[in-house]
Amino acid sequence: MSEGDVTSRAHAPVGEEELGGTDRTIKLNIFRGDAGGGEEVEYEIPYVEGMVVLDAVLYIQAHQANDLAVRWNCKAAHCGSCSAEINGMPKLMCKTRIDEYEGKEIHVGPLQAFPLIKDLVTDVSWNYEVSKGITPFTTSEKAPFTLYEEDVERLYEPKSCIECFLCQDVCHVLRTHHKHPEYAGPRFFVRNQWLEMHPLDEANRLHDLKEKDGIGYCNITKCCTEVCPVGIHITDNSIIPLKERVAGEYYDPAKWLMRKIRGRRNGDRAAG
Ligand code: SF4
Ligand code: SF4
Ligand code: FES
């Protein structure tokens, strides 16, 4: 089965009557708890060919642990809701097949970069606050716009983000160093890239990227790119071009001198 078919079986109902077909069972260790603490609990369930981790978790919720908290919506890798950590790696549960873990234990836990609510559900609302702080699309043109095909192609990749926040979860600046107040994170560098590359956008976000969004903290480890389920080249296509623009604006010696002179003149005027 190809990568594109991975989620197709996720639509299978999780009722026991639908889960015939193999004699095998599988075990999942799922984190149960809340902000006050918790531990993994082992569940054993029937295995169905092609099942994904979300199928297994929903089976457990339906048959063995009705109070198991899990967030999901589309079961088709489109909504970004079912983000979790599977054996320590941020993944979409609906896109991760159980048979990837043949012969291995399976551990399912919540994202680590955001506050835990319960079991597999975290509070990702911080991300929406960051989003609100980004200067929105700004243009003097009146819609409908004429866009050229090459512009549409360039804008397509950053626009395909499903806001799963897996990249935010894996980024050590948030996950390990907890720089949330001063770092926007890879998802929002992708958003900034879309805005900055839009040919009709007239705003300048470079100052915010440097001072407020903390793009300088990113040391290009590419971990975010590796976990993106829709294949956005976050580091190469979003972060590096934005870093280059910021460097060109703030660390180019000629521009630095011009800013100094302008600042001094303004100071002289204010003093006079
Ligand atoms: S490349 Fe930058 S944004 Fe991506 S995970 Fe590494 S430090 Fe974070
Ligand atoms: S850039 Fe990729 S990993 Fe990050 S939120 Fe968007 S879809 Fe998810
Ligand atoms: S349920 Fe929508 S992405 Fe997994």
Coordinates of N, CA and C and ligand atoms in Angstrom, one line a residue, residues 54 72-82 92 94, ligand 3:
L54 N -4.9 5.9 15.5 CA -6.2 6.5 16.0 C -7.3 5.4 16.1
W72 N -9.7 14.4 17.9 CA -9.6 14.0 16.5 C -10.8 14.6 15.8
N73 N -10.8 14.6 14.4 CA -11.9 15.1 13.7 C -12.0 14.4 12.3
C74 N -11.1 14.6 11.4 CA -11.3 14.2 10.0 C -10.9 12.7 9.8
K75 N -10.0 12.1 10.5 CA -9.5 10.8 10.3 C -8.9 10.7 8.9
A76 N -8.4 11.7 8.4 CA -7.9 11.7 7.0 C -6.7 12.6 6.8
A77 N -6.0 12.9 7.9 CA -4.8 13.8 7.9 C -5.0 15.1 7.3
H78 N -6.2 15.7 7.5 CA -6.5 17.0 7.0 C -6.7 18.1 8.0
C79 N -7.2 17.7 9.2 CA -7.6 18.7 10.2 C -6.5 19.0 11.2
G80 N -5.5 18.2 11.4 CA -4.4 18.5 12.3 C -4.8 18.3 13.8
S81 N -5.9 17.6 14.0 CA -6.4 17.5 15.4 C -5.8 16.4 16.2
C82 N -5.4 15.3 15.6 CA -5.0 14.1 16.3 C -3.6 14.0 16.6
L92 N 0.7 12.4 13.5 CA -0.7 12.3 13.4 C -1.1 10.9 13.7
C94 N -3.9 9.5 13.0 CA -4.7 8.9 11.9 C -3.9 8.6 10.6
Ligands
FES3 S1 -8.1 13.3 12.7 FE1 -7.7 15.0 11.4 S2 -5.6 15.0 11.1 FE2 -6.0 13.1 12.2

